Coordinates of C-alpha atoms and ligand atoms in Angstrom, one line a residue:
X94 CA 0.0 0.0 0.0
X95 CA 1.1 3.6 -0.8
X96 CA 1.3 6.2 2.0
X97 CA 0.8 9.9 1.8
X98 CA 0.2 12.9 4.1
X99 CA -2.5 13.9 1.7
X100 CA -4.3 12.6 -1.5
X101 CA -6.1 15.1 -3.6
X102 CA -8.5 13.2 -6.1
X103 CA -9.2 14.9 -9.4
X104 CA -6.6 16.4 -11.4
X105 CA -9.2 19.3 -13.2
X106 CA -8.4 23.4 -12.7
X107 CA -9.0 23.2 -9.1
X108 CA -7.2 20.0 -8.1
X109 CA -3.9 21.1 -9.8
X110 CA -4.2 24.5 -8.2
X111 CA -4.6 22.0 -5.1
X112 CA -1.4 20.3 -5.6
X113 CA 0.9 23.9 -6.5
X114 CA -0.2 24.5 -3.3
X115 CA 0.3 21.3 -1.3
X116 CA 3.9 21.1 -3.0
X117 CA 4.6 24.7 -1.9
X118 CA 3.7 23.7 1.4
X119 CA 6.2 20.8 1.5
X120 CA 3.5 18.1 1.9
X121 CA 3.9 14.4 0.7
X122 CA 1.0 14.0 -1.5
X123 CA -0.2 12.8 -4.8
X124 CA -3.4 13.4 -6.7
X125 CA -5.4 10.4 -8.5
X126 CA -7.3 11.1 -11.7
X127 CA -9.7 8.8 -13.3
X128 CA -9.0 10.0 -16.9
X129 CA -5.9 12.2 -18.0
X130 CA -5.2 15.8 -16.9
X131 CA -8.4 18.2 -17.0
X132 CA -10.3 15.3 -18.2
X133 CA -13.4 17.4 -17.5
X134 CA -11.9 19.6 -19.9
X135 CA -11.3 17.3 -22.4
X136 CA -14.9 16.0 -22.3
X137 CA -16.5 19.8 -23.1
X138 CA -17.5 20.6 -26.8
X139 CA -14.7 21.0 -29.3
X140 CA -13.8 24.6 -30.0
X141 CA -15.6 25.6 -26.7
X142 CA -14.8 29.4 -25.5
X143 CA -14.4 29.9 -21.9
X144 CA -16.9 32.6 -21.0
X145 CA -14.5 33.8 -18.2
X146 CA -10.9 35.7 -19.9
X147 CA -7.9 34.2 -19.0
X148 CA -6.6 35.4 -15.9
X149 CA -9.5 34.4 -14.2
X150 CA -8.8 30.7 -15.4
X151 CA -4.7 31.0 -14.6
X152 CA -3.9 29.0 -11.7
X153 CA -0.5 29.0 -9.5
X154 CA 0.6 32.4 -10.9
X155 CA 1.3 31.2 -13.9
X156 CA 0.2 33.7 -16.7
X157 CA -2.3 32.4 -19.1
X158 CA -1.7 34.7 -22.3
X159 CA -4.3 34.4 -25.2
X160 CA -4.0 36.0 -28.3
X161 CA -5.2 39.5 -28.8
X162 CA -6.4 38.9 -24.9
X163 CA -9.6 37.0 -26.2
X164 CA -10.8 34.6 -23.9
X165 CA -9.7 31.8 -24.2
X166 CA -10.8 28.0 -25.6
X167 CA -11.3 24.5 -24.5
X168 CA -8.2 23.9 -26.0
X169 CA -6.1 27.3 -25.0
X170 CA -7.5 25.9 -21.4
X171 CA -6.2 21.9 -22.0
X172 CA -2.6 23.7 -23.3
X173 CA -2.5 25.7 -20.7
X174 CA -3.0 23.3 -17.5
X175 CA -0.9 21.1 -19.1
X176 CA 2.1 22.8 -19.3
X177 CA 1.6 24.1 -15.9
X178 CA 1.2 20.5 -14.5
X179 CA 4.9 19.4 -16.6
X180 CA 6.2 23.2 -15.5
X181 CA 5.4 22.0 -11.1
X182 CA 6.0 18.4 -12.2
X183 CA 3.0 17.5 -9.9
X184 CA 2.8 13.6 -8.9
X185 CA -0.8 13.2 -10.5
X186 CA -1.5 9.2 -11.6
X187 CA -3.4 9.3 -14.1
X188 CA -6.4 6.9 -15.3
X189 CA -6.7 6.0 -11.6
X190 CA -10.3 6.5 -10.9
X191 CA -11.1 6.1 -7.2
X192 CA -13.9 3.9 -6.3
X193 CA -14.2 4.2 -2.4
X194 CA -12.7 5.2 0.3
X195 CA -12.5 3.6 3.8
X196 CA -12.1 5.6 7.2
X197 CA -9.2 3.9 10.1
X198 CA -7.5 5.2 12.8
X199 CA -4.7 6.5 10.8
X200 CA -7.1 8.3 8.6
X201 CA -8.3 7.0 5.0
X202 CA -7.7 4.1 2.7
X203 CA -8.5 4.3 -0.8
X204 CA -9.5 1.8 -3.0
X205 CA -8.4 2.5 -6.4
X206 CA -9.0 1.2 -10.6
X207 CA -6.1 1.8 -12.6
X208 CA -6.6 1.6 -16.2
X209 CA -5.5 0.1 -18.8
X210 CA -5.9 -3.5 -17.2
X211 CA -8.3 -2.5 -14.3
X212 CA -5.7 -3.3 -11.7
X213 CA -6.8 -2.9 -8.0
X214 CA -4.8 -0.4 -6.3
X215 CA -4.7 1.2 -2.5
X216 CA -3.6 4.3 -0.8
X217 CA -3.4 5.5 2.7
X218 CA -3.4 8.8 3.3
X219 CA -3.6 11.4 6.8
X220 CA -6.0 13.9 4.7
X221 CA -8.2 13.3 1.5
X222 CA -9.2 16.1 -0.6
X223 CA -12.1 15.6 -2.7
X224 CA -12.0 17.7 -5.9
X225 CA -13.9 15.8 -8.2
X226 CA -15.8 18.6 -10.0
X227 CA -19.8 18.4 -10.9
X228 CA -19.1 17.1 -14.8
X229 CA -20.3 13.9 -16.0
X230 CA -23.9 13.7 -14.2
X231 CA -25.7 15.6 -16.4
X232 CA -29.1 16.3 -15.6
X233 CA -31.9 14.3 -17.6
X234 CA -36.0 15.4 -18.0
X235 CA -38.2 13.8 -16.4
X236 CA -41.0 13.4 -19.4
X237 CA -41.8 10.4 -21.3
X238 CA -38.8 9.4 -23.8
X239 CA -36.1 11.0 -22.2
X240 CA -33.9 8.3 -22.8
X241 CA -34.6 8.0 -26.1
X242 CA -31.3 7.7 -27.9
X243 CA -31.6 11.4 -29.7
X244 CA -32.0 12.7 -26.7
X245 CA -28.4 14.0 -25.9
X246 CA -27.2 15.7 -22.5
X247 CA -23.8 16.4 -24.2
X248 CA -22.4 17.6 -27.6
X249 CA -18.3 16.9 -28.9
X250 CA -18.7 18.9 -32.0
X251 CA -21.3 20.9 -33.9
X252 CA -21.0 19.9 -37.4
X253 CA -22.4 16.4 -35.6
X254 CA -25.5 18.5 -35.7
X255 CA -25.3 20.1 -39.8
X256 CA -28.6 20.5 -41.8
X257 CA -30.3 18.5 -38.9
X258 CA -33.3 19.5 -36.6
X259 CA -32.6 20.3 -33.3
X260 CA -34.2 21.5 -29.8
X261 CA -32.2 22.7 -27.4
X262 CA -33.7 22.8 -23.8
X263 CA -32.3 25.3 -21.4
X264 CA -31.8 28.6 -20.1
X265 CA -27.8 28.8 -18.8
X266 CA -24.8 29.3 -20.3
X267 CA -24.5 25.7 -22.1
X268 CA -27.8 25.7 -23.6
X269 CA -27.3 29.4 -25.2
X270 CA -23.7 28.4 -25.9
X271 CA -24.7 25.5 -27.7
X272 CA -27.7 27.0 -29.8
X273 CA -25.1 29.6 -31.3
X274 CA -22.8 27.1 -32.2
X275 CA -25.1 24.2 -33.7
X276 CA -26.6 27.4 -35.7
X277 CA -23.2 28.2 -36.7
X278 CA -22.9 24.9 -37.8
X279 CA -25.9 24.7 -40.0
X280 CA -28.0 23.0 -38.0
X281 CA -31.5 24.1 -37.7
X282 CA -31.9 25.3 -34.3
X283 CA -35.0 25.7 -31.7
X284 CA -34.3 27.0 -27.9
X285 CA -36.8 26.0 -25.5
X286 CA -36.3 28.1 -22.6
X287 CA -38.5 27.8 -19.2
X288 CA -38.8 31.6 -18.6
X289 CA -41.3 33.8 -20.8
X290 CA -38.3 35.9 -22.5
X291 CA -35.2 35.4 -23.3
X292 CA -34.1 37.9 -21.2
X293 CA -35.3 36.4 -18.8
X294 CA -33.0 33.5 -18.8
X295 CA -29.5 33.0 -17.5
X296 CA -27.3 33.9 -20.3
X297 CA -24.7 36.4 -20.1
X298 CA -25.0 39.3 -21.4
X299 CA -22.6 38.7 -24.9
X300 CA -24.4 34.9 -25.2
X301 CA -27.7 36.4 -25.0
X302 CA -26.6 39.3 -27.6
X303 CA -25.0 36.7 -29.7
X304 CA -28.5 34.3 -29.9
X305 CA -30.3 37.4 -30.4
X306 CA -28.6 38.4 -33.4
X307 CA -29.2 35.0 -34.7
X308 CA -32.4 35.5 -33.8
X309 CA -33.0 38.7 -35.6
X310 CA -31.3 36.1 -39.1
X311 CA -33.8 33.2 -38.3
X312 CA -31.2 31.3 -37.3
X313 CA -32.3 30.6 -34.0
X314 CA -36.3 29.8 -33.2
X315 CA -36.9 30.7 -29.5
X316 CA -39.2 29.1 -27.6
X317 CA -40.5 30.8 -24.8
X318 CA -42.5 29.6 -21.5
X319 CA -41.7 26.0 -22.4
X320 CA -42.9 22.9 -20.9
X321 CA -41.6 19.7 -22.4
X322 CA -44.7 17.1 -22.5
X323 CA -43.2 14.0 -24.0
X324 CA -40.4 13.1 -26.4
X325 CA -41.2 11.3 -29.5
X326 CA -38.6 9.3 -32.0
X327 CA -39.8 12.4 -34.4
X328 CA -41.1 15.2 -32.3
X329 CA -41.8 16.7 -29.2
X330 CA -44.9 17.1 -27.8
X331 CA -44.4 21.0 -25.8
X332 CA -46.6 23.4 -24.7
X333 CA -45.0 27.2 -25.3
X334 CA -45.8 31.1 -25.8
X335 CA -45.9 30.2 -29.7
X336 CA -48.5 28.3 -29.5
X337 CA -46.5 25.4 -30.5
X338 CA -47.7 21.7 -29.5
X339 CA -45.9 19.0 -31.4
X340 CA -42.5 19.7 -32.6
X341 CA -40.4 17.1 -35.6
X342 CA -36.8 16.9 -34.8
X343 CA -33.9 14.7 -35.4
X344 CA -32.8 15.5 -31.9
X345 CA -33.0 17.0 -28.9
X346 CA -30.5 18.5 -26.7
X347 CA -31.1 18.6 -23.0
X348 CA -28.4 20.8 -21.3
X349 CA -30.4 21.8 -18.2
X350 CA -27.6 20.9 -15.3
X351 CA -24.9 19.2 -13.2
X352 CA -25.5 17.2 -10.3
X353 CA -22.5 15.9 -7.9
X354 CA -21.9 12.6 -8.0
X355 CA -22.0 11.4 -3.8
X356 CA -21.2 7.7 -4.4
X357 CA -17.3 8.7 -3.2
X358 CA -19.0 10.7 -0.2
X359 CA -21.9 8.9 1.1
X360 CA -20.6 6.0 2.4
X361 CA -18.2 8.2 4.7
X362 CA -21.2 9.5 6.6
X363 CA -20.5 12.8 4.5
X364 CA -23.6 16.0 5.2
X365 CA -25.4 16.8 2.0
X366 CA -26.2 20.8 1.7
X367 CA -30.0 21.9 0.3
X368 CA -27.7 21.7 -3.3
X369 CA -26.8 19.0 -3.2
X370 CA -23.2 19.1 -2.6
X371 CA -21.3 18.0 0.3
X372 CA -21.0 20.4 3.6
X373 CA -18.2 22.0 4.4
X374 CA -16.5 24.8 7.3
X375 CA -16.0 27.7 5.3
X376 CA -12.9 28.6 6.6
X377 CA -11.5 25.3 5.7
X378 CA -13.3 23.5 3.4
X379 CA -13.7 20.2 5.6
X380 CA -16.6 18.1 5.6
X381 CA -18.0 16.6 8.9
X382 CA -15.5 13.7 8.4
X383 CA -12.9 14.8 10.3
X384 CA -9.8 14.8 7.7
X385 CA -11.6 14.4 4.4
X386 CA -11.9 18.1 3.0
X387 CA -13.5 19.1 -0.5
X388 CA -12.7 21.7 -3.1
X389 CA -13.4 23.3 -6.4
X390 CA -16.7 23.1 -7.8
X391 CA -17.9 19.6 -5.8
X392 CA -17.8 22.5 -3.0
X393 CA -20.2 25.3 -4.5
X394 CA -17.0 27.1 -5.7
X395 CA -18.2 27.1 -9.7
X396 CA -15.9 29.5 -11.2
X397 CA -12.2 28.6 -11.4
X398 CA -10.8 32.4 -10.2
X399 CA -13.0 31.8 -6.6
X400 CA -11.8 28.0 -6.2
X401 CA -8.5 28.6 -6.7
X402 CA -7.6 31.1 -4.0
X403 CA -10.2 28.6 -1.8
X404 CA -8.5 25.6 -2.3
X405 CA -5.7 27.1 -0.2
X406 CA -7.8 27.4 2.8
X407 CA -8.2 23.8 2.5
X408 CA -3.9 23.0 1.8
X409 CA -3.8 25.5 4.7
X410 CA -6.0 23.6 7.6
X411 CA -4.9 20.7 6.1
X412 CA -0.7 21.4 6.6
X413 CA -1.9 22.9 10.2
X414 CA -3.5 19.3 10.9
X415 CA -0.6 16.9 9.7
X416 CA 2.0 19.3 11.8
X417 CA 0.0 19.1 14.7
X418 CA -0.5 15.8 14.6
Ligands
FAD703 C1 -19.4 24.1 -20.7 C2 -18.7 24.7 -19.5 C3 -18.2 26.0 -19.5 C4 -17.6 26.6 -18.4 N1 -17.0 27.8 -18.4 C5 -16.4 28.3 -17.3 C6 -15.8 29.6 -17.3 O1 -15.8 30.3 -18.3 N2 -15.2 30.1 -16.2 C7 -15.2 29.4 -15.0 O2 -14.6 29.8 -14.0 N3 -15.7 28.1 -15.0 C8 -16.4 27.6 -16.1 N4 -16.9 26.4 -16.0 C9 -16.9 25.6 -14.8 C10 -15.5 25.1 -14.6 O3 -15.2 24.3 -15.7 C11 -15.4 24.3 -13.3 O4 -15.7 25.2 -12.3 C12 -14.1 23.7 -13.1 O5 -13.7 22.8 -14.1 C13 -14.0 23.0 -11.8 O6 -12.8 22.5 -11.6 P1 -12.6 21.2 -10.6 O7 -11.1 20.9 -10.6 O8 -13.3 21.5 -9.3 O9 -13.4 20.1 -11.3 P2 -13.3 19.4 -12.7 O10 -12.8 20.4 -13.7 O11 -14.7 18.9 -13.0 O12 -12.3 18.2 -12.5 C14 -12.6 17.1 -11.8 C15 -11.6 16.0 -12.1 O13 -11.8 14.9 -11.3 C16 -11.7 13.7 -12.0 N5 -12.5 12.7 -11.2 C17 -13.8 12.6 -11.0 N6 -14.1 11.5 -10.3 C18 -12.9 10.9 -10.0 C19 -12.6 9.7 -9.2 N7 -13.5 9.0 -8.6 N8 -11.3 9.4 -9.1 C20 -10.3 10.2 -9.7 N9 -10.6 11.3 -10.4 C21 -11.9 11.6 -10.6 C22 -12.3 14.0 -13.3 O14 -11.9 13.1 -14.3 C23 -11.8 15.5 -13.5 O15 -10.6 15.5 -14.3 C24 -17.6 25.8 -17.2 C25 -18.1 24.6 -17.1 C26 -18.7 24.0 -18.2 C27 -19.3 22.6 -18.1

């Protein structure tokens, strides 16, 4: 078995800021990641533009320079944490997805899969720090056919989506997002949007001017006031301010959430918050489990620029608890 003063699982944004941190502070540690580094990253839609600039995505004082300062993409992002990850040569083991983790005196075992041969592995480690972000548990509707297989809670890349029928359902960021870039792509868009305007909704202000302009070019179809009724292999059966009721499509689009995933947490005897997400002191970001702390955006902290000065509070208690020990 491996030992370590601290484990940090998850090698995203926040985890890697976790680990610049935890080197700085002279800890033994190591982070495990199920996939490679940022695989969250690596799972969001090709070509995808942050909607925060640059700085606010830089982690460890490392600049983040973009050209002509735009902000910057998925793949700008992937580059970036990348090199800052060979630049700290953090110890991150990659493709080890953690499966559960076991409470002892000493303080946690973890029980490990490490790909590609599925080979069990364990840790022991003083301190655990969860930073295992919201991706990946997308949430689905709850209508009839909503696991239809055109019924999509994730997109790769737009030209999937050319000269073909699609509803988006949504009002954030991801759904407006998405409806300007599968209309970019030549795909016939509709946004179905719960609110009765689009102002209304939770766009920023440069996504909702960019789907109104495509708007204005009948590129985009709002839908306003929207209830999906039931989900069809051709339509959609909706009830909205246009007075539409049935709807043909070749597919729908359902980008209407995250959810944590608990199965790490639960079994620890970890508190659930009203949202969801795991419980935490403030001022040090640990959960009722004495030792096991959380960070990033499994801890309500959703942009990158407010995680990453948190996640020292965490390295912080966490160094103060292993010295004291
Ligand atoms: C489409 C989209 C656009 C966004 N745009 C912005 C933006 O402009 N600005 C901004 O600040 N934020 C943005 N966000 C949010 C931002 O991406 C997240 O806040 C950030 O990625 C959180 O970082 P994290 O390290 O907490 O988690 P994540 O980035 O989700 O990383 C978690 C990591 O943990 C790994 N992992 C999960 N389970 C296990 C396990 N059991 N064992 C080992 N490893 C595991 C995953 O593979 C992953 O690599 C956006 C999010 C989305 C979905």
């Amino acid at each position: 078995m491996y030992r370590h003063e601290l484990i940090v699982i998850g090698a995203g944004p926040v985890g890697l800021a976790a680990g610049i941190e935890a080197k700085r502070a002279k800890l033994d540690f190591l982070i495990l990641e199920a996939g490679t580094v940022c695989q969250s990253l690596v799972e969001y839609p090709i070509g995808m533009r942050f909607f925060s600039p640059a700085d606010e995505l830089a982690i460890g004082g490392y600049p983040f320079p973009t050209p002509h300062d735009e902000k910057p993409t998925r793949e700008m992002a992937l580059n970036y944490y990348r090199k800052v990850a060979s630049a700290e040569d953090l110890p991150i083991r990659t493709y080890e997805r953690v499966e559960r983790i076991e409470r002892d005196d000493g303080g946690f075992t973890l029980h490990a899969t490490r790909l590609p041969h599925n080979t069990q592995v364990r840790y022991h480690a003083r301190c655990v720090l969860v930073c295992t972000g919201i991706w990946g548990k997308e949430k689905r509707l709850t209508v009839e056919g909503a696991a239809l297989p055109h019924v999509l809670t994730r997109y790769d890349d737009p030209i999937r989506f050319w000269r073909r029928r699609v509803l988006i359902v949504g009002s954030g960021n991801s759904a407006g997002e998405a409806a300007i870039r599968l209309a970019d792509a030549d795909a016939q868009v509709w946004l179905a949007v719960e609110p009765p305007a689009l102002e209304q909704c939770k766009f920023r202000p440069f996504i909702l001017r960019e789907i109104q302009l495509r708007v204005d070019e009948s590129r985009i179809a709002p839908l306003t006031d929207t209830q999906i009724l039931r989900i069809q292999p051709e339509c959609v059966d909706l009830r909205c301010a246009q007075g539409i009721e049935s709807l043909p499509v070749d597919f729908v689009l359902t980008l209407i959430g995250l959810e944590p995933n608990r199965s790490l947490l639960e079994p620890l005897g970890v508190a659930f918050g009203a949202d969801g997400k795991p419980a935490h002191d403030p001022q040090t970001y640990e959960t009722n489990v004495p030792g096991l702390f959380v960070g990033g955006a499994l801890s309500q902290d959703g942009f990158i620029y407010v995680a990453r000065e948190r996640v020292r509070l965490a390295i912080e208690a966490i160094r103060e608890r292993i010295r004291n020990r």
